Coordinates of C-alpha atoms in Angstrom, one line a residue:
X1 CA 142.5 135.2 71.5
X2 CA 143.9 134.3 68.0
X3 CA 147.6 133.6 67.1
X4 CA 149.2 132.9 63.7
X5 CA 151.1 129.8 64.4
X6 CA 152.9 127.9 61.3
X7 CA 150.8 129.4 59.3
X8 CA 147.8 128.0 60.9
X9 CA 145.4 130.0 63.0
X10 CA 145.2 128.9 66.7
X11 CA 142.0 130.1 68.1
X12 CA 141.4 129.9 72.1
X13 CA 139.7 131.7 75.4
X14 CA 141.0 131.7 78.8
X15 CA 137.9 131.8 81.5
X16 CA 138.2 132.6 84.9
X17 CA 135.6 131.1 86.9
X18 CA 134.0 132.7 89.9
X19 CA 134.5 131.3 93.0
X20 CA 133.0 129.5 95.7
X21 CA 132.0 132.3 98.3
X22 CA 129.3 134.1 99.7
X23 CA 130.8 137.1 98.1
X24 CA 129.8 135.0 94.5
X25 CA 125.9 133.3 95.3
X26 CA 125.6 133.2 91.1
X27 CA 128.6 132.2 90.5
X28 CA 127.5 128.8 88.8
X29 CA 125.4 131.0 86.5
X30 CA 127.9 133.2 86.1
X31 CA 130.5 131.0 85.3
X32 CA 128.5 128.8 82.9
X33 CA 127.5 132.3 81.0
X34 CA 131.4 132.8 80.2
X35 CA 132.0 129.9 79.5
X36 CA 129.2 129.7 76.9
X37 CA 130.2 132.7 75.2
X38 CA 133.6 131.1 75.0
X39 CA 132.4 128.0 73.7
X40 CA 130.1 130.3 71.1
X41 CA 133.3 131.8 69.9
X42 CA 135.8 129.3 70.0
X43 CA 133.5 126.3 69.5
X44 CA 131.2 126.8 66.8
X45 CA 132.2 130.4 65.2
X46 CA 135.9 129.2 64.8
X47 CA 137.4 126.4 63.0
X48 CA 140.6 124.2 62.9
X49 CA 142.9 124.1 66.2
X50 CA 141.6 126.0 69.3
X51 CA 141.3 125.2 72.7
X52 CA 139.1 126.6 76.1
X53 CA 141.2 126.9 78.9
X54 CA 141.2 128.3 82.5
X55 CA 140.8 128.2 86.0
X56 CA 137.1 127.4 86.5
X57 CA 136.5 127.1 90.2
X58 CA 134.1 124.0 89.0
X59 CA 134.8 120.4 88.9
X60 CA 133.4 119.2 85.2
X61 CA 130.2 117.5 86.8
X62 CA 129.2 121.2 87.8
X63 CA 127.9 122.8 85.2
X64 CA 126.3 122.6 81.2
X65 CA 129.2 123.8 79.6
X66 CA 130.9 120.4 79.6
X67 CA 128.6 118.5 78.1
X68 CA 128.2 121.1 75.1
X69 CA 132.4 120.8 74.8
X70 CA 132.0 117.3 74.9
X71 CA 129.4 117.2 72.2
X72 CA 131.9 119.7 70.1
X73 CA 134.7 117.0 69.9
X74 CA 136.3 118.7 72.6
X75 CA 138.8 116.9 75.3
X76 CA 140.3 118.2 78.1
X77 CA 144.7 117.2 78.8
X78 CA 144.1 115.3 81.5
X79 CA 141.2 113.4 80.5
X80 CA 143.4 112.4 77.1
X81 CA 146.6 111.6 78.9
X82 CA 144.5 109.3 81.2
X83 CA 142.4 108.0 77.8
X84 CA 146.3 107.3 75.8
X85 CA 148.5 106.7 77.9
X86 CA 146.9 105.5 81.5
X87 CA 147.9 108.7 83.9
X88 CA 145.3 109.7 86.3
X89 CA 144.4 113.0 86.6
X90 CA 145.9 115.1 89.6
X91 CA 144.2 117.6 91.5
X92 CA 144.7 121.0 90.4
X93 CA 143.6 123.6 92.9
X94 CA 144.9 123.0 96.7
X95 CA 145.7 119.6 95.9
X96 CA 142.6 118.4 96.8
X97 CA 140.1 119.3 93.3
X98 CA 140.5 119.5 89.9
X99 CA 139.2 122.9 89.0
X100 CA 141.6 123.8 86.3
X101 CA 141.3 122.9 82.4
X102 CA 142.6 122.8 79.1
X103 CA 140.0 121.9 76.7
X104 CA 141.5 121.1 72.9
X105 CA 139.5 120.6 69.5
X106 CA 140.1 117.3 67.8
X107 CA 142.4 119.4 65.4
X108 CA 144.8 119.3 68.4
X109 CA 144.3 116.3 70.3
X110 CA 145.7 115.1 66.9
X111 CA 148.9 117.2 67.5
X112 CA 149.4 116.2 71.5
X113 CA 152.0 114.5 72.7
X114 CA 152.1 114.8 76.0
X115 CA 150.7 116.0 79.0
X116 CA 152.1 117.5 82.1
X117 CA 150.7 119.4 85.6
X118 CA 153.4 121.4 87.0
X119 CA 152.3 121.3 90.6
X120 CA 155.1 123.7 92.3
X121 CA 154.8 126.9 90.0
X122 CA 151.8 128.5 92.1
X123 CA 151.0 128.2 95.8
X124 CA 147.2 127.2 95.1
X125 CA 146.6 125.9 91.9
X126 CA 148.8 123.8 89.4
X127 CA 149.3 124.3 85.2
X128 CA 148.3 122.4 83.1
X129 CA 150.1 122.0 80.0
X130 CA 150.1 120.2 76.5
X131 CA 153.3 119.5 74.7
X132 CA 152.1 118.8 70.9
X133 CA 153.7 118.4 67.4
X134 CA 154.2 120.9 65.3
X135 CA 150.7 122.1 62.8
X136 CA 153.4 121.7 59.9
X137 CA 156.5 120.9 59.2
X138 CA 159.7 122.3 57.7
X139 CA 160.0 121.1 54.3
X140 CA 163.3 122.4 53.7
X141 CA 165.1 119.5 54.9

Protein backbone atom coordinates (compact mmCIF):
# COMPACT_ATOMS: atom_id res chain seq x y z
CA UNK A 1 0.00 0.00 0.00
CA UNK A 2 1.28 3.49 -1.01
CA UNK A 3 -0.49 6.86 -0.45
CA UNK A 4 0.44 10.40 -1.61
CA UNK A 5 0.31 12.33 1.62
CA UNK A 6 1.62 16.10 1.67
CA UNK A 7 3.40 15.40 -1.06
CA UNK A 8 5.36 12.75 0.55
CA UNK A 9 4.96 9.07 -0.14
CA UNK A 10 3.73 6.95 2.77
CA UNK A 11 4.58 3.41 2.14
CA UNK A 12 3.02 0.53 4.53
CA UNK A 13 1.64 -3.36 4.61
CA UNK A 14 -1.08 -4.57 6.81
CA UNK A 15 -0.41 -8.53 7.79
CA UNK A 16 -2.75 -10.75 9.12
CA UNK A 17 -1.23 -13.31 11.13
CA UNK A 18 -2.51 -16.90 11.28
CA UNK A 19 -3.75 -18.10 14.25
CA UNK A 20 -3.28 -20.24 17.02
CA UNK A 21 -5.26 -23.52 16.09
CA UNK A 22 -4.96 -26.85 14.98
CA UNK A 23 -6.64 -25.74 11.93
CA UNK A 24 -3.13 -23.50 11.40
CA UNK A 25 0.11 -26.16 12.67
CA UNK A 26 2.52 -23.71 10.38
CA UNK A 27 1.21 -20.89 11.28
CA UNK A 28 4.57 -19.46 12.89
CA UNK A 29 6.13 -20.19 9.56
CA UNK A 30 3.53 -18.96 7.84
CA UNK A 31 3.20 -15.84 9.52
CA UNK A 32 7.00 -15.02 9.68
CA UNK A 33 6.89 -15.67 5.64
CA UNK A 34 4.38 -12.59 5.31
CA UNK A 35 5.76 -10.80 7.39
CA UNK A 36 9.10 -10.97 5.59
CA UNK A 37 7.82 -10.17 2.42
CA UNK A 38 6.34 -7.19 4.07
CA UNK A 39 9.39 -6.20 5.67
CA UNK A 40 11.25 -6.84 2.01
CA UNK A 41 8.91 -4.40 0.54
CA UNK A 42 8.33 -1.80 2.98
CA UNK A 43 11.64 -2.14 4.77
CA UNK A 44 14.44 -2.21 2.52
CA UNK A 45 12.85 -1.66 -1.12
CA UNK A 46 11.02 1.56 0.07
CA UNK A 47 12.21 4.63 1.59
CA UNK A 48 11.19 7.71 3.80
CA UNK A 49 7.85 7.20 6.09
CA UNK A 50 6.28 3.73 6.09
CA UNK A 51 5.13 1.59 8.60
CA UNK A 52 4.11 -2.55 9.09
CA UNK A 53 1.13 -2.97 10.78
CA UNK A 54 -1.50 -5.69 11.68
CA UNK A 55 -2.98 -8.15 13.66
CA UNK A 56 -0.25 -10.84 14.10
CA UNK A 57 -1.64 -13.46 16.34
CA UNK A 58 2.20 -13.44 17.76
CA UNK A 59 3.54 -11.73 20.75
CA UNK A 60 7.01 -9.92 19.50
CA UNK A 61 9.21 -12.69 21.31
CA UNK A 62 7.57 -15.17 18.70
CA UNK A 63 9.07 -14.93 15.71
CA UNK A 64 12.33 -13.49 13.44
CA UNK A 65 10.61 -10.84 11.99
CA UNK A 66 11.05 -8.53 14.92
CA UNK A 67 14.44 -8.57 15.29
CA UNK A 68 15.00 -7.78 11.47
CA UNK A 69 12.37 -4.56 12.11
CA UNK A 70 14.29 -3.76 14.90
CA UNK A 71 17.55 -3.86 13.19
CA UNK A 72 15.67 -1.51 10.24
CA UNK A 73 15.17 1.34 12.74
CA UNK A 74 11.80 0.23 13.09
CA UNK A 75 9.52 0.83 16.49
CA UNK A 76 6.38 -0.28 17.23
CA UNK A 77 3.44 2.66 19.01
CA UNK A 78 3.34 1.16 22.12
CA UNK A 79 6.83 0.39 22.61
CA UNK A 80 7.56 4.36 21.78
CA UNK A 81 4.76 5.74 23.92
CA UNK A 82 6.20 3.52 26.77
CA UNK A 83 10.02 4.66 25.65
CA UNK A 84 8.73 8.94 25.64
CA UNK A 85 6.33 9.28 27.62
CA UNK A 86 6.19 6.23 30.36
CA UNK A 87 2.63 4.38 29.29
CA UNK A 88 2.76 0.77 29.53
CA UNK A 89 1.66 -1.13 26.84
CA UNK A 90 -2.03 -2.69 27.07
CA UNK A 91 -3.02 -5.89 25.83
CA UNK A 92 -4.48 -5.86 22.59
CA UNK A 93 -6.28 -9.09 21.72
CA UNK A 94 -8.87 -10.42 24.57
CA UNK A 95 -7.37 -8.32 26.99
CA UNK A 96 -5.12 -10.63 28.04
CA UNK A 97 -1.96 -10.50 24.93
CA UNK A 98 -0.59 -8.11 22.89
CA UNK A 99 -0.81 -9.48 19.46
CA UNK A 100 -1.56 -6.46 17.51
CA UNK A 101 1.16 -3.85 16.03
CA UNK A 102 1.96 -0.77 14.36
CA UNK A 103 5.56 -0.78 13.38
CA UNK A 104 6.85 2.91 12.10
CA UNK A 105 10.25 3.84 10.27
CA UNK A 106 12.36 6.39 12.05
CA UNK A 107 10.95 8.88 9.36
CA UNK A 108 7.75 8.74 11.46
CA UNK A 109 8.64 8.11 14.92
CA UNK A 110 9.97 11.60 14.17
CA UNK A 111 6.40 12.77 13.31
CA UNK A 112 4.49 10.91 16.40
CA UNK A 113 2.83 12.51 18.85
CA UNK A 114 0.91 10.41 20.50
CA UNK A 115 -0.30 7.17 20.95
CA UNK A 116 -3.64 5.66 21.75
CA UNK A 117 -5.35 1.81 22.05
CA UNK A 118 -8.97 2.16 21.52
CA UNK A 119 -10.06 -0.87 23.51
CA UNK A 120 -14.05 -0.71 22.95
CA UNK A 121 -14.22 -0.54 18.96
CA UNK A 122 -14.00 -4.45 18.45
CA UNK A 123 -15.24 -7.32 20.71
CA UNK A 124 -11.77 -9.16 20.56
CA UNK A 125 -8.96 -7.19 19.77
CA UNK A 126 -8.17 -3.26 20.33
CA UNK A 127 -6.62 -0.45 17.58
CA UNK A 128 -3.87 0.76 17.78
CA UNK A 129 -3.31 4.15 16.67
CA UNK A 130 -0.57 6.99 16.10
CA UNK A 131 -1.60 10.51 16.09
CA UNK A 132 1.59 12.37 14.31
CA UNK A 133 2.48 15.82 12.91
CA UNK A 134 2.03 16.70 9.77
CA UNK A 135 5.21 15.44 6.84
CA UNK A 136 5.01 19.37 5.92
CA UNK A 137 3.62 22.19 6.66
CA UNK A 138 1.41 24.97 5.14
CA UNK A 139 3.61 27.73 4.13
CA UNK A 140 0.99 29.95 3.25
CA UNK A 141 0.51 31.49 6.53
Amino acid sequence: MTSFVDQVWLTGAVVYGEPDSKHYPMRLQHTEALLQAAISSVGFLASGPRFIAGDWNVCQSELPAFDVLSQLGFKDLQDLAEERWGIRPKATCKFRTRKDFCYVSPELQALLSHVSVIEDLWPDHAVVQGHFHRLTQDRKS
